[in-house]
mmCIF file of C-alpha atoms in Angstrom:
data_model
loop_
_atom_site.group_PDB
_atom_site.id
_atom_site.type_symbol
_atom_site.label_atom_id
_atom_site.label_comp_id
_atom_site.label_asym_id
_atom_site.label_seq_id
_atom_site.Cartn_x
_atom_site.Cartn_y
_atom_site.Cartn_z
ATOM 1 C CA LEU K 13 81.847 -6.352 -10.610
ATOM 2 C CA THR K 14 81.369 -2.638 -10.007
ATOM 3 C CA PHE K 15 84.308 -0.499 -9.163
ATOM 4 C CA TYR K 16 84.490 2.770 -7.280
ATOM 5 C CA LEU K 17 87.314 5.240 -7.506
ATOM 6 C CA PRO K 18 87.094 7.652 -4.517
ATOM 7 C CA VAL K 19 88.225 11.195 -5.193
ATOM 8 C CA TYR K 20 89.522 12.790 -2.072
ATOM 9 C CA LYS K 21 90.581 16.452 -1.442
ATOM 10 C CA GLY K 22 94.290 16.643 -1.973
ATOM 11 C CA GLY K 23 94.433 13.292 -3.838
ATOM 12 C CA PRO K 24 96.586 12.606 -6.936
ATOM 13 C CA HIS K 25 93.808 12.911 -9.434
ATOM 14 C CA GLY K 26 90.778 15.183 -9.707
ATOM 15 C CA ALA K 27 87.145 14.232 -10.162
ATOM 16 C CA ALA K 28 87.053 15.489 -13.912
ATOM 17 C CA LYS K 29 90.150 13.618 -14.815
ATOM 18 C CA LEU K 30 89.064 10.286 -13.305
ATOM 19 C CA GLY K 31 85.440 10.650 -14.760
ATOM 20 C CA ALA K 32 87.031 11.101 -18.129
ATOM 21 C CA GLY K 33 89.262 8.145 -17.598
ATOM 22 C CA VAL K 34 86.522 5.648 -16.511
ATOM 23 C CA PHE K 35 84.442 6.851 -19.487
ATOM 24 C CA ALA K 36 87.237 6.198 -21.803
ATOM 25 C CA TYR K 37 87.909 2.740 -20.075
ATOM 26 C CA SER K 38 84.198 1.720 -20.630
ATOM 27 C CA ALA K 39 84.400 2.962 -24.198
ATOM 28 C CA LEU K 40 87.349 0.789 -25.006
ATOM 29 C CA SER K 41 85.265 -2.168 -23.698
ATOM 30 C CA ALA K 42 82.436 -1.083 -25.995
ATOM 31 C CA PHE K 43 80.565 -0.077 -22.837
ATOM 32 C CA GLY K 44 80.009 -3.793 -22.128
ATOM 33 C CA ASP K 45 80.672 -3.095 -18.449
ATOM 34 C CA GLY K 46 78.495 -0.058 -18.118
ATOM 35 C CA VAL K 47 79.095 3.579 -19.009
ATOM 36 C CA GLY K 48 81.703 5.192 -16.724
ATOM 37 C CA HIS K 49 80.453 7.985 -14.662
ATOM 38 C CA LEU K 50 80.688 9.861 -11.378
ATOM 39 C CA LEU K 51 78.651 9.073 -8.242
ATOM 40 C CA SER K 52 77.838 11.037 -5.032
ATOM 41 C CA PRO K 53 79.679 10.044 -1.953
ATOM 42 C CA ALA K 54 76.333 9.220 -0.205
ATOM 43 C CA LYS K 55 75.324 6.603 -2.913
ATOM 44 C CA ALA K 56 78.748 5.015 -2.830
ATOM 45 C CA ALA K 57 78.723 4.879 1.124
ATOM 46 C CA ALA K 58 75.389 2.975 0.929
ATOM 47 C CA ASP K 59 77.071 0.294 -1.470
ATOM 48 C CA VAL K 60 80.296 0.226 0.568
ATOM 49 C CA PRO K 61 79.460 0.907 4.279
ATOM 50 C CA GLU K 62 83.150 0.813 5.154
ATOM 51 C CA LEU K 63 84.072 3.686 2.750
ATOM 52 C CA ARG K 64 85.655 6.809 4.394
ATOM 53 C CA THR K 65 83.556 9.850 3.514
ATOM 54 C CA ASP K 66 85.741 12.536 5.197
ATOM 55 C CA ASN K 67 87.091 14.930 2.409
ATOM 56 C CA LEU K 68 85.447 12.619 -0.256
ATOM 57 C CA LYS K 69 84.683 14.848 -3.116
ATOM 58 C CA ALA K 70 83.212 12.289 -5.644
ATOM 59 C CA VAL K 71 83.326 8.814 -6.764
ATOM 60 C CA ALA K 72 84.204 7.612 -10.316
ATOM 61 C CA VAL K 73 82.535 4.363 -11.279
ATOM 62 C CA TYR K 74 83.374 1.642 -13.836
ATOM 63 C CA GLY K 75 82.819 -1.946 -14.442
ATOM 64 C CA ASP K 76 85.285 -4.814 -14.717
ATOM 65 C CA ASP K 77 85.331 -8.547 -14.332
ATOM 66 C CA GLN K 78 86.851 -10.947 -11.619
ATOM 67 C CA MET K 79 87.535 -14.633 -11.521
ATOM 68 C CA ASN K 80 89.273 -17.143 -9.476
ATOM 69 C CA ASP K 81 92.676 -17.605 -11.120
ATOM 70 C CA ALA K 82 93.231 -21.068 -9.557
ATOM 71 C CA ARG K 83 89.972 -22.491 -11.037
ATOM 72 C CA MET K 84 90.707 -20.634 -14.407
ATOM 73 C CA ALA K 85 94.116 -22.422 -14.442
ATOM 74 C CA LEU K 86 92.624 -25.819 -13.851
ATOM 75 C CA MET K 87 90.078 -25.312 -16.554
ATOM 76 C CA THR K 88 92.751 -24.444 -18.924
ATOM 77 C CA VAL K 89 94.848 -27.475 -18.053
ATOM 78 C CA ARG K 90 91.743 -29.603 -18.256
ATOM 79 C CA ALA K 91 91.015 -28.238 -21.840
ATOM 80 C CA ALA K 92 94.634 -29.029 -22.768
ATOM 81 C CA VAL K 93 94.217 -32.687 -21.541
ATOM 82 C CA GLU K 94 90.934 -33.080 -23.526
ATOM 83 C CA SER K 95 92.929 -31.962 -26.622
ATOM 84 C CA GLY K 96 95.502 -34.568 -26.150
ATOM 85 C CA ALA K 97 98.117 -33.118 -23.660
ATOM 86 C CA THR K 98 99.806 -35.164 -21.029
ATOM 87 C CA VAL K 99 99.986 -33.283 -17.712
ATOM 88 C CA LEU K 100 102.501 -33.880 -14.972
ATOM 89 C CA ASN K 101 101.838 -32.242 -11.531
ATOM 90 C CA HIS K 102 104.771 -31.573 -9.115
ATOM 91 C CA ALA K 103 107.224 -32.483 -11.849
ATOM 92 C CA GLU K 104 110.489 -30.371 -11.515
ATOM 93 C CA VAL K 105 112.855 -29.828 -14.463
ATOM 94 C CA THR K 106 116.353 -30.741 -13.328
ATOM 95 C CA GLY K 107 118.129 -30.420 -16.626
ATOM 96 C CA LEU K 108 117.739 -30.305 -20.421
ATOM 97 C CA ARG K 109 118.520 -32.983 -23.080
ATOM 98 C CA PHE K 110 120.580 -32.057 -26.063
ATOM 99 C CA THR K 111 121.218 -33.497 -29.553
ATOM 100 C CA ARG K 112 124.037 -32.050 -31.568
ATOM 101 C CA GLY K 113 123.660 -28.873 -29.601
ATOM 102 C CA ARG K 114 119.894 -28.521 -29.904
ATOM 103 C CA VAL K 115 117.524 -28.880 -27.001
ATOM 104 C CA THR K 116 115.519 -32.144 -27.433
ATOM 105 C CA GLY K 117 113.964 -32.796 -24.082
ATOM 106 C CA ALA K 118 114.202 -32.494 -20.361
ATOM 107 C CA GLU K 119 115.228 -34.374 -17.297
ATOM 108 C CA LEU K 120 112.474 -34.447 -14.768
ATOM 109 C CA LYS K 121 112.041 -35.368 -10.976
ATOM 110 C CA ASP K 122 108.745 -36.242 -9.259
ATOM 111 C CA ARG K 123 108.557 -33.886 -6.277
ATOM 112 C CA THR K 124 106.129 -36.339 -4.482
ATOM 113 C CA ASP K 125 108.166 -39.457 -4.458
ATOM 114 C CA GLY K 126 111.580 -38.464 -5.728
ATOM 115 C CA THR K 127 111.281 -40.555 -9.057
ATOM 116 C CA GLU K 128 113.542 -39.207 -11.754
ATOM 117 C CA PHE K 129 112.837 -39.667 -15.419
ATOM 118 C CA GLY K 130 113.171 -37.787 -18.713
ATOM 119 C CA VAL K 131 111.125 -36.621 -21.712
ATOM 120 C CA ASP K 132 112.251 -36.535 -25.317
ATOM 121 C CA ALA K 133 110.719 -33.785 -27.511
ATOM 122 C CA ARG K 134 111.260 -32.232 -31.080
ATOM 123 C CA LEU K 135 110.657 -28.917 -29.595
ATOM 124 C CA VAL K 136 110.851 -27.584 -25.909
ATOM 125 C CA LEU K 137 108.889 -24.546 -24.865
ATOM 126 C CA ASN K 138 110.012 -22.879 -21.558
ATOM 127 C CA ALA K 139 106.970 -21.227 -19.919
ATOM 128 C CA THR K 140 108.052 -21.292 -16.394
ATOM 129 C CA GLY K 141 107.097 -17.854 -15.295
ATOM 130 C CA PRO K 142 109.644 -16.373 -12.879
ATOM 131 C CA TRP K 143 111.835 -19.316 -13.323
ATOM 132 C CA VAL K 144 112.265 -18.653 -17.181
ATOM 133 C CA ASP K 145 115.720 -17.484 -16.915
ATOM 134 C CA HIS K 146 116.736 -20.368 -14.521
ATOM 135 C CA LEU K 147 115.805 -22.822 -17.499
ATOM 136 C CA ARG K 148 117.512 -20.394 -20.079
ATOM 137 C CA ARG K 149 120.678 -20.847 -18.075
ATOM 138 C CA MET K 150 120.305 -24.706 -18.330
ATOM 139 C CA GLU K 151 120.248 -24.164 -22.041
ATOM 140 C CA ASP K 152 123.156 -21.691 -22.195
ATOM 141 C CA ALA K 153 125.046 -20.999 -18.912
ATOM 142 C CA GLY K 154 126.069 -17.509 -20.170
ATOM 143 C CA ALA K 155 122.519 -16.441 -21.142
ATOM 144 C CA ALA K 156 121.913 -12.813 -20.251
ATOM 145 C CA PRO K 157 118.745 -12.191 -18.091
ATOM 146 C CA SER K 158 115.524 -11.675 -20.181
ATOM 147 C CA ILE K 159 113.298 -10.537 -17.412
ATOM 148 C CA ARG K 160 113.047 -8.968 -14.005
ATOM 149 C CA LEU K 161 110.634 -9.728 -11.292
ATOM 150 C CA SER K 162 108.129 -7.522 -9.320
ATOM 151 C CA LYS K 163 106.649 -8.658 -6.081
ATOM 152 C CA GLY K 164 103.116 -8.238 -5.272
ATOM 153 C CA ALA K 165 101.444 -8.965 -2.006
ATOM 154 C CA HIS K 166 97.884 -9.358 -0.945
ATOM 155 C CA LEU K 167 95.781 -9.717 2.305
ATOM 156 C CA VAL K 168 92.417 -11.603 2.684
ATOM 157 C CA LEU K 169 90.232 -10.372 5.478
ATOM 158 C CA LYS K 170 86.847 -11.295 6.852
ATOM 159 C CA ARG K 171 84.210 -8.604 5.953
ATOM 160 C CA THR K 172 82.456 -6.682 8.683
ATOM 161 C CA SER K 173 79.579 -5.787 6.454
ATOM 162 C CA PRO K 174 78.382 -6.521 2.798
ATOM 163 C CA TRP K 175 80.071 -4.858 -0.130
ATOM 164 C CA LYS K 176 78.194 -4.267 -3.275
ATOM 165 C CA ALA K 177 81.182 -2.769 -5.175
ATOM 166 C CA ALA K 178 84.950 -2.827 -5.013
ATOM 167 C CA LEU K 179 87.287 0.092 -4.270
ATOM 168 C CA ALA K 180 90.133 1.167 -6.488
ATOM 169 C CA THR K 181 91.961 4.130 -4.656
ATOM 170 C CA PRO K 182 94.628 5.993 -6.276
ATOM 171 C CA ILE K 183 97.721 6.301 -3.950
ATOM 172 C CA ASP K 184 99.955 8.356 -6.236
ATOM 173 C CA LYS K 185 100.192 9.139 -10.101
ATOM 174 C CA TYR K 186 101.002 5.548 -10.921
ATOM 175 C CA ARG K 187 99.766 3.225 -8.195
ATOM 176 C CA ILE K 188 96.345 2.137 -7.021
ATOM 177 C CA THR K 189 95.294 0.067 -4.101
ATOM 178 C CA PHE K 190 92.401 -2.263 -4.465
ATOM 179 C CA ALA K 191 89.774 -3.688 -1.964
ATOM 180 C CA LEU K 192 87.785 -6.244 -3.679
ATOM 181 C CA PRO K 193 84.769 -8.413 -2.413
ATOM 182 C CA TRP K 194 86.119 -11.757 -3.363
ATOM 183 C CA GLU K 195 85.012 -15.303 -2.284
ATOM 184 C CA ASP K 196 82.899 -13.864 0.478
ATOM 185 C CA MET K 197 85.873 -12.179 1.862
ATOM 186 C CA LEU K 198 87.786 -8.826 1.273
ATOM 187 C CA LEU K 199 90.949 -8.928 -0.999
ATOM 188 C CA LEU K 200 93.441 -6.130 -0.340
ATOM 189 C CA GLY K 201 96.513 -5.072 -2.320
ATOM 190 C CA THR K 202 98.641 -4.941 -4.065
ATOM 191 C CA THR K 203 102.362 -3.999 -3.465
ATOM 192 C CA ASP K 204 104.982 -3.553 -6.237
ATOM 193 C CA GLU K 205 108.741 -3.797 -5.552
ATOM 194 C CA GLU K 206 111.632 -5.304 -7.458
ATOM 195 C CA PHE K 207 112.384 -8.883 -6.405
ATOM 196 C CA GLU K 208 115.765 -10.616 -6.579
ATOM 197 C CA GLY K 209 116.565 -14.070 -5.547
ATOM 198 C CA ASP K 210 114.863 -17.538 -5.668
ATOM 199 C CA PRO K 211 111.267 -17.103 -6.806
ATOM 200 C CA ALA K 212 110.405 -20.003 -4.268
ATOM 201 C CA ASP K 213 111.340 -17.816 -1.392
ATOM 202 C CA VAL K 214 108.766 -15.072 -2.181
ATOM 203 C CA ALA K 215 106.703 -14.350 0.911
ATOM 204 C CA VAL K 216 104.500 -11.660 2.612
ATOM 205 C CA THR K 217 106.642 -9.725 5.115
ATOM 206 C CA GLU K 218 105.477 -7.566 8.034
ATOM 207 C CA LYS K 219 106.431 -4.515 5.904
ATOM 208 C CA ASP K 220 104.135 -5.692 3.156
ATOM 209 C CA THR K 221 101.108 -6.100 5.666
ATOM 210 C CA ALA K 222 101.681 -2.744 7.134
ATOM 211 C CA GLN K 223 101.894 -1.102 3.702
ATOM 212 C CA ILE K 224 98.815 -2.851 2.408
ATOM 213 C CA LEU K 225 96.750 -1.827 5.527
ATOM 214 C CA ASP K 226 98.087 1.801 5.669
ATOM 215 C CA GLU K 227 97.274 2.207 2.022
ATOM 216 C CA ALA K 228 93.767 0.631 2.391
ATOM 217 C CA ALA K 229 93.157 3.183 5.235
ATOM 218 C CA PHE K 230 93.058 5.975 2.544
ATOM 219 C CA SER K 231 89.528 5.009 1.816
ATOM 220 C CA ILE K 232 88.527 2.281 4.348
ATOM 221 C CA ARG K 233 87.377 2.691 7.845
ATOM 222 C CA ASP K 234 89.700 1.343 10.625
ATOM 223 C CA GLN K 235 87.127 -1.323 11.939
ATOM 224 C CA GLN K 236 87.448 -3.200 8.586
ATOM 225 C CA LEU K 237 91.276 -3.120 8.700
ATOM 226 C CA SER K 238 91.830 -4.815 12.133
ATOM 227 C CA ARG K 239 94.538 -7.403 11.869
ATOM 228 C CA ASP K 240 92.341 -9.852 13.712
ATOM 229 C CA LEU K 241 90.195 -9.927 10.600
ATOM 230 C CA ILE K 242 93.136 -11.359 8.418
ATOM 231 C CA THR K 243 92.675 -14.894 7.345
ATOM 232 C CA TYR K 244 95.307 -15.271 4.774
ATOM 233 C CA SER K 245 98.145 -13.492 2.979
ATOM 234 C CA PHE K 246 100.020 -14.305 -0.133
ATOM 235 C CA ALA K 247 102.754 -12.930 -2.382
ATOM 236 C CA GLY K 248 103.367 -13.472 -6.046
ATOM 237 C CA LEU K 249 105.846 -12.537 -8.730
ATOM 238 C CA ARG K 250 105.083 -10.467 -11.921
ATOM 239 C CA VAL K 251 107.389 -11.345 -14.793
ATOM 240 C CA LEU K 252 108.378 -8.075 -16.512
ATOM 241 C CA PRO K 253 110.755 -7.121 -19.410
ATOM 242 C CA GLY K 254 114.274 -6.618 -18.499
ATOM 243 C CA GLY K 255 115.490 -2.961 -18.145
ATOM 244 C CA PRO K 256 115.922 -0.002 -15.824
ATOM 245 C CA GLY K 257 113.382 1.879 -14.035
ATOM 246 C CA ASP K 258 110.620 1.495 -11.466
ATOM 247 C CA THR K 259 108.847 -1.845 -11.650
ATOM 248 C CA SER K 260 105.446 -0.108 -11.032
ATOM 249 C CA LYS K 261 105.914 1.909 -14.375
ATOM 250 C CA ALA K 262 107.108 -1.092 -16.356
ATOM 251 C CA LYS K 263 105.035 -2.426 -19.365
ATOM 252 C CA ARG K 264 103.154 -5.707 -18.577
ATOM 253 C CA GLU K 265 104.082 -7.346 -21.835
ATOM 254 C CA THR K 266 105.071 -10.751 -23.048
ATOM 255 C CA VAL K 267 108.728 -11.557 -23.727
ATOM 256 C CA VAL K 268 109.504 -14.326 -26.277
ATOM 257 C CA THR K 269 113.152 -15.403 -26.825
ATOM 258 C CA GLU K 270 114.883 -18.267 -28.795
ATOM 259 C CA GLY K 271 117.875 -19.631 -27.129
ATOM 260 C CA ARG K 272 121.161 -20.916 -28.499
ATOM 261 C CA GLY K 273 119.941 -24.464 -28.405
ATOM 262 C CA GLY K 274 116.573 -23.738 -29.956
ATOM 263 C CA MET K 275 114.451 -23.720 -26.909
ATOM 264 C CA LEU K 276 111.806 -21.232 -27.128
ATOM 265 C CA SER K 277 111.110 -19.205 -23.808
ATOM 266 C CA VAL K 278 108.022 -17.127 -23.102
ATOM 267 C CA ALA K 279 107.299 -15.076 -20.005
ATOM 268 C CA GLY K 280 105.206 -12.254 -18.802
ATOM 269 C CA GLY K 281 101.704 -11.363 -20.043
ATOM 270 C CA LYS K 282 98.416 -11.648 -18.060
ATOM 271 C CA TRP K 283 95.152 -13.717 -17.994
ATOM 272 C CA THR K 284 93.372 -11.284 -20.237
ATOM 273 C CA THR K 285 95.806 -12.026 -23.176
ATOM 274 C CA PHE K 286 96.645 -15.646 -22.392
ATOM 275 C CA ARG K 287 94.968 -17.061 -25.545
ATOM 276 C CA HIS K 288 96.740 -14.529 -27.789
ATOM 277 C CA ILE K 289 100.031 -15.550 -26.081
ATOM 278 C CA GLY K 290 99.278 -19.185 -26.890
ATOM 279 C CA ARG K 291 98.524 -18.429 -30.539
ATOM 280 C CA THR K 292 101.696 -16.370 -30.849
ATOM 281 C CA VAL K 293 103.761 -19.131 -29.434
ATOM 282 C CA MET K 294 102.313 -21.775 -31.484
ATOM 283 C CA ASN K 295 102.964 -19.893 -34.719
ATOM 284 C CA LYS K 296 106.729 -19.330 -33.548
ATOM 285 C CA LEU K 297 107.003 -23.092 -32.756
ATOM 286 C CA ALA K 298 105.768 -23.929 -36.150
ATOM 287 C CA ALA K 299 108.338 -21.846 -37.635
ATOM 288 C CA LEU K 300 111.432 -23.170 -35.674
ATOM 289 C CA PRO K 301 113.836 -25.856 -37.048
ATOM 290 C CA GLY K 302 112.775 -29.316 -35.929
ATOM 291 C CA ARG K 303 109.169 -28.155 -35.992
ATOM 292 C CA PRO K 304 106.331 -30.724 -35.709
ATOM 293 C CA LEU K 305 105.021 -32.093 -39.076
ATOM 294 C CA ALA K 306 102.573 -29.759 -40.856
ATOM 295 C CA GLU K 307 99.558 -31.980 -40.316
ATOM 296 C CA ASP K 308 100.402 -31.790 -36.484
ATOM 297 C CA MET K 309 100.207 -28.057 -36.550
ATOM 298 C CA GLU K 310 97.096 -27.763 -38.779
ATOM 299 C CA PRO K 311 94.556 -28.192 -35.952
ATOM 300 C CA ILE K 312 96.080 -25.118 -34.283
ATOM 301 C CA ALA K 313 95.400 -22.946 -37.198
ATOM 302 C CA ARG K 314 91.787 -24.276 -37.237
ATOM 303 C CA LEU K 315 91.093 -23.467 -33.586
ATOM 304 C CA PRO K 316 88.181 -21.026 -33.178
ATOM 305 C CA ARG K 317 89.090 -17.783 -31.429
ATOM 306 C CA LYS K 318 86.423 -18.179 -28.847
ATOM 307 C CA LEU K 319 86.681 -21.778 -27.583
ATOM 308 C CA PRO K 320 84.907 -22.307 -24.226
ATOM 309 C CA LEU K 321 86.789 -23.843 -21.344
ATOM 310 C CA PRO K 322 85.272 -27.043 -19.952
ATOM 311 C CA GLY K 323 82.305 -26.368 -17.709
ATOM 312 C CA ILE K 324 81.276 -23.013 -19.031
ATOM 313 C CA ALA K 325 77.703 -22.347 -18.208
ATOM 314 C CA ASN K 326 75.494 -19.782 -16.734
ATOM 315 C CA PRO K 327 76.199 -20.038 -12.942
ATOM 316 C CA ASN K 328 72.566 -18.873 -12.130
ATOM 317 C CA ALA K 329 71.107 -21.642 -14.194
ATOM 318 C CA VAL K 330 73.638 -24.183 -12.715
ATOM 319 C CA ALA K 331 72.814 -23.028 -9.050
ATOM 320 C CA HIS K 332 68.997 -23.208 -9.782
ATOM 321 C CA ARG K 333 69.250 -26.780 -10.937
ATOM 322 C CA LEU K 334 71.465 -27.764 -8.053
ATOM 323 C CA LEU K 335 69.061 -26.189 -5.629
ATOM 324 C CA VAL K 336 66.026 -27.888 -7.343
ATOM 325 C CA ASP K 337 67.180 -31.426 -7.284
ATOM 326 C CA GLY K 338 70.742 -31.071 -5.933
ATOM 327 C CA GLY K 339 71.714 -34.245 -7.885
ATOM 328 C CA THR K 340 70.899 -36.109 -4.612
ATOM 329 C CA PRO K 341 67.962 -38.190 -3.355
ATOM 330 C CA GLY K 342 68.664 -36.840 0.093
ATOM 331 C CA PRO K 343 68.414 -33.327 1.773
ATOM 332 C CA ARG K 344 68.403 -30.475 -0.682
ATOM 333 C CA MET K 345 71.734 -28.931 -1.295
ATOM 334 C CA ALA K 346 72.324 -25.662 0.758
ATOM 335 C CA ALA K 347 72.096 -22.429 -1.249
ATOM 336 C CA ASP K 348 75.678 -21.200 -0.573
ATOM 337 C CA THR K 349 77.144 -24.672 -1.504
ATOM 338 C CA ALA K 350 75.108 -24.561 -4.794
ATOM 339 C CA ARG K 351 76.074 -21.228 -5.684
ATOM 340 C CA HIS K 352 79.750 -21.917 -4.980
ATOM 341 C CA LEU K 353 79.746 -25.028 -7.109
ATOM 342 C CA ALA K 354 78.113 -23.182 -9.902
ATOM 343 C CA THR K 355 80.528 -20.458 -9.920
ATOM 344 C CA HIS K 356 83.566 -22.506 -9.438
ATOM 345 C CA TYR K 357 82.810 -25.454 -11.721
ATOM 346 C CA GLY K 358 80.048 -24.352 -13.999
ATOM 347 C CA SER K 359 78.154 -27.428 -15.490
ATOM 348 C CA LEU K 360 80.872 -29.711 -13.976
ATOM 349 C CA ALA K 361 79.209 -28.941 -10.570
ATOM 350 C CA PHE K 362 76.667 -31.754 -11.622
ATOM 351 C CA ASP K 363 79.595 -34.281 -11.589
ATOM 352 C CA ILE K 364 80.185 -33.236 -7.955
ATOM 353 C CA ALA K 365 76.610 -33.415 -6.893
ATOM 354 C CA ARG K 366 76.463 -37.019 -8.339
ATOM 355 C CA LEU K 367 79.376 -37.995 -6.079
ATOM 356 C CA ALA K 368 77.486 -36.573 -3.168
ATOM 357 C CA SER K 369 74.335 -38.599 -4.252
ATOM 358 C CA GLU K 370 76.242 -41.706 -4.304
ATOM 359 C CA ASP K 371 77.947 -41.272 -0.959
ATOM 360 C CA PRO K 372 76.113 -39.011 1.629
ATOM 361 C CA ALA K 373 79.374 -38.615 3.455
ATOM 362 C CA LEU K 374 80.685 -36.583 0.537
ATOM 363 C CA ALA K 375 77.754 -34.243 0.806
ATOM 364 C CA GLU K 376 78.817 -32.887 4.162
ATOM 365 C CA ARG K 377 80.711 -29.637 4.472
ATOM 366 C CA VAL K 378 84.395 -29.845 4.830
ATOM 367 C CA HIS K 379 84.142 -27.119 7.426
ATOM 368 C CA PRO K 380 80.902 -25.706 8.846
ATOM 369 C CA ASP K 381 81.887 -21.940 8.071
ATOM 370 C CA ALA K 382 82.772 -22.746 4.327
ATOM 371 C CA PRO K 383 80.486 -23.839 1.535
ATOM 372 C CA GLU K 384 82.771 -26.588 0.280
ATOM 373 C CA ILE K 385 81.712 -30.327 0.574
ATOM 374 C CA TRP K 386 83.838 -33.357 0.599
ATOM 375 C CA ALA K 387 82.786 -34.487 -2.805
ATOM 376 C CA GLN K 388 84.989 -31.577 -3.978
ATOM 377 C CA VAL K 389 88.088 -33.106 -2.303
ATOM 378 C CA ALA K 390 87.340 -36.477 -3.953
ATOM 379 C CA TYR K 391 86.775 -34.630 -7.296
ATOM 380 C CA ALA K 392 90.184 -32.873 -6.975
ATOM 381 C CA ARG K 393 91.837 -36.070 -6.253
ATOM 382 C CA ASP K 394 90.298 -38.045 -9.277
ATOM 383 C CA HIS K 395 89.852 -35.278 -11.887
ATOM 384 C CA GLU K 396 92.114 -32.318 -10.929
ATOM 385 C CA TRP K 397 95.479 -33.752 -10.235
ATOM 386 C CA ALA K 398 95.423 -32.934 -6.657
ATOM 387 C CA GLU K 399 98.360 -34.771 -4.869
ATOM 388 C CA THR K 400 98.800 -32.840 -1.528
ATOM 389 C CA ALA K 401 96.699 -31.299 1.016
ATOM 390 C CA ASP K 402 97.736 -27.755 -0.112
ATOM 391 C CA ASP K 403 96.690 -28.664 -3.793
ATOM 392 C CA VAL K 404 93.090 -29.195 -2.422
ATOM 393 C CA LEU K 405 92.928 -26.549 0.437
ATOM 394 C CA ARG K 406 94.827 -23.691 -1.301
ATOM 395 C CA ARG K 407 94.707 -24.412 -5.114
ATOM 396 C CA ARG K 408 91.308 -26.345 -5.738
ATOM 397 C CA THR K 409 89.087 -24.812 -3.011
ATOM 398 C CA THR K 410 88.831 -21.700 -0.934
ATOM 399 C CA LEU K 411 89.359 -23.209 2.463
ATOM 400 C CA THR K 412 92.803 -21.824 3.040
ATOM 401 C CA ILE K 413 92.046 -18.227 2.079
ATOM 402 C CA ARG K 414 89.082 -18.279 4.511
ATOM 403 C CA GLY K 415 91.364 -19.287 7.240
ATOM 404 C CA LEU K 416 89.657 -22.680 7.661
ATOM 405 C CA ALA K 417 92.615 -25.069 6.635
ATOM 406 C CA THR K 418 92.804 -26.430 10.360
ATOM 407 C CA ASP K 419 95.007 -29.362 11.246
ATOM 408 C CA SER K 420 91.968 -31.577 11.666
ATOM 409 C CA VAL K 421 90.668 -30.580 8.161
ATOM 410 C CA ARG K 422 93.994 -31.060 6.762
ATOM 411 C CA ALA K 423 94.297 -34.536 8.191
ATOM 412 C CA ARG K 424 90.986 -35.560 6.775
ATOM 413 C CA VAL K 425 91.882 -34.201 3.323
ATOM 414 C CA GLU K 426 95.124 -36.136 3.498
ATOM 415 C CA ASP K 427 93.037 -39.276 4.292
ATOM 416 C CA VAL K 428 90.724 -38.790 1.289
ATOM 417 C CA LEU K 429 93.842 -38.240 -1.054
ATOM 418 C CA GLY K 430 95.339 -41.440 0.134
ATOM 419 C CA ASP K 431 92.114 -43.281 -0.537
ATOM 420 C CA ARG K 432 92.745 -43.820 -4.451
#
């Protein structure tokens, strides 16, 4: 995805500084995303029609990548299952099990039906994100905080015109506001403020919405920022190292701690380093008392550094095949559905096409204004651990972010989930 950094008169950074910055960024990525350079305001406005051009001096250009984080998470979980992991969705940790002072398991509760059960383990790894200190206090009631939380909010809007690039607009010396063409929509954000309290209570406030729209207005015309265009808003929590200072300036690094009972806790990091974090954690697990047998750990050491996730394939090739035969003997698959399946499932899209072929009802769209088909709902139920309507509408498909998770759609999804 091409990113434009607009340089306005009186802005926090000059054109020369930003030009040098994007060149260095491209150099660090071995110019794999294109050489960073400066662009004329007229050319940028042709690619982003809603770009404000008043007092626009220049536009710095760089390349980066984007993905759907929910789909990435699912494919990572699927890879774990294919390697022998047992996955429990909607399982809450209510307590830890101890043997002679060592953590040797966890007490769990099924959030869907209330069933309580436990798991014994030689080692327990606490990778619960913003809840990491909550579990550390289950291990040791006096455990000092290891992290602090930063809240980030986003808005999703319908686009008033096509965008061929994203905007990354400097707000001050430290913060940038983003406007990304994403899932046929426009994704705006993000905010950055310290958060205290129960992570489950994080939510977008009116203050967040106003801030995001106000900051977006630095570089985006008013007609694209109408509140009537907002289809969805969401907030999340960044896990940052503990310490003083502004959260916007804190390092986005990983914190690994070993507790009094031998539980290993890991928090922080980001998608671009998640494989490295995994290797680091496995090496630490292997060195802890009560570690798994050497032969159990040996496959970890042999893992290739570039192991593809399930479904990895060229989306253009997958979409072409779906369009040619669609996997169905009936009507040819719509182009937007084929592209959507190819980019969100890769080669696994053919499994969904097969479901649609076997049952024509599953080839129908979930909503006329979205590319998703009912085969995806059945696939989420049978192969992606979907238990609730939100699992499907918000975490397996894009229907919620498009503002299309209507009551009637939700009811039909619940019917499909109940048909096991």
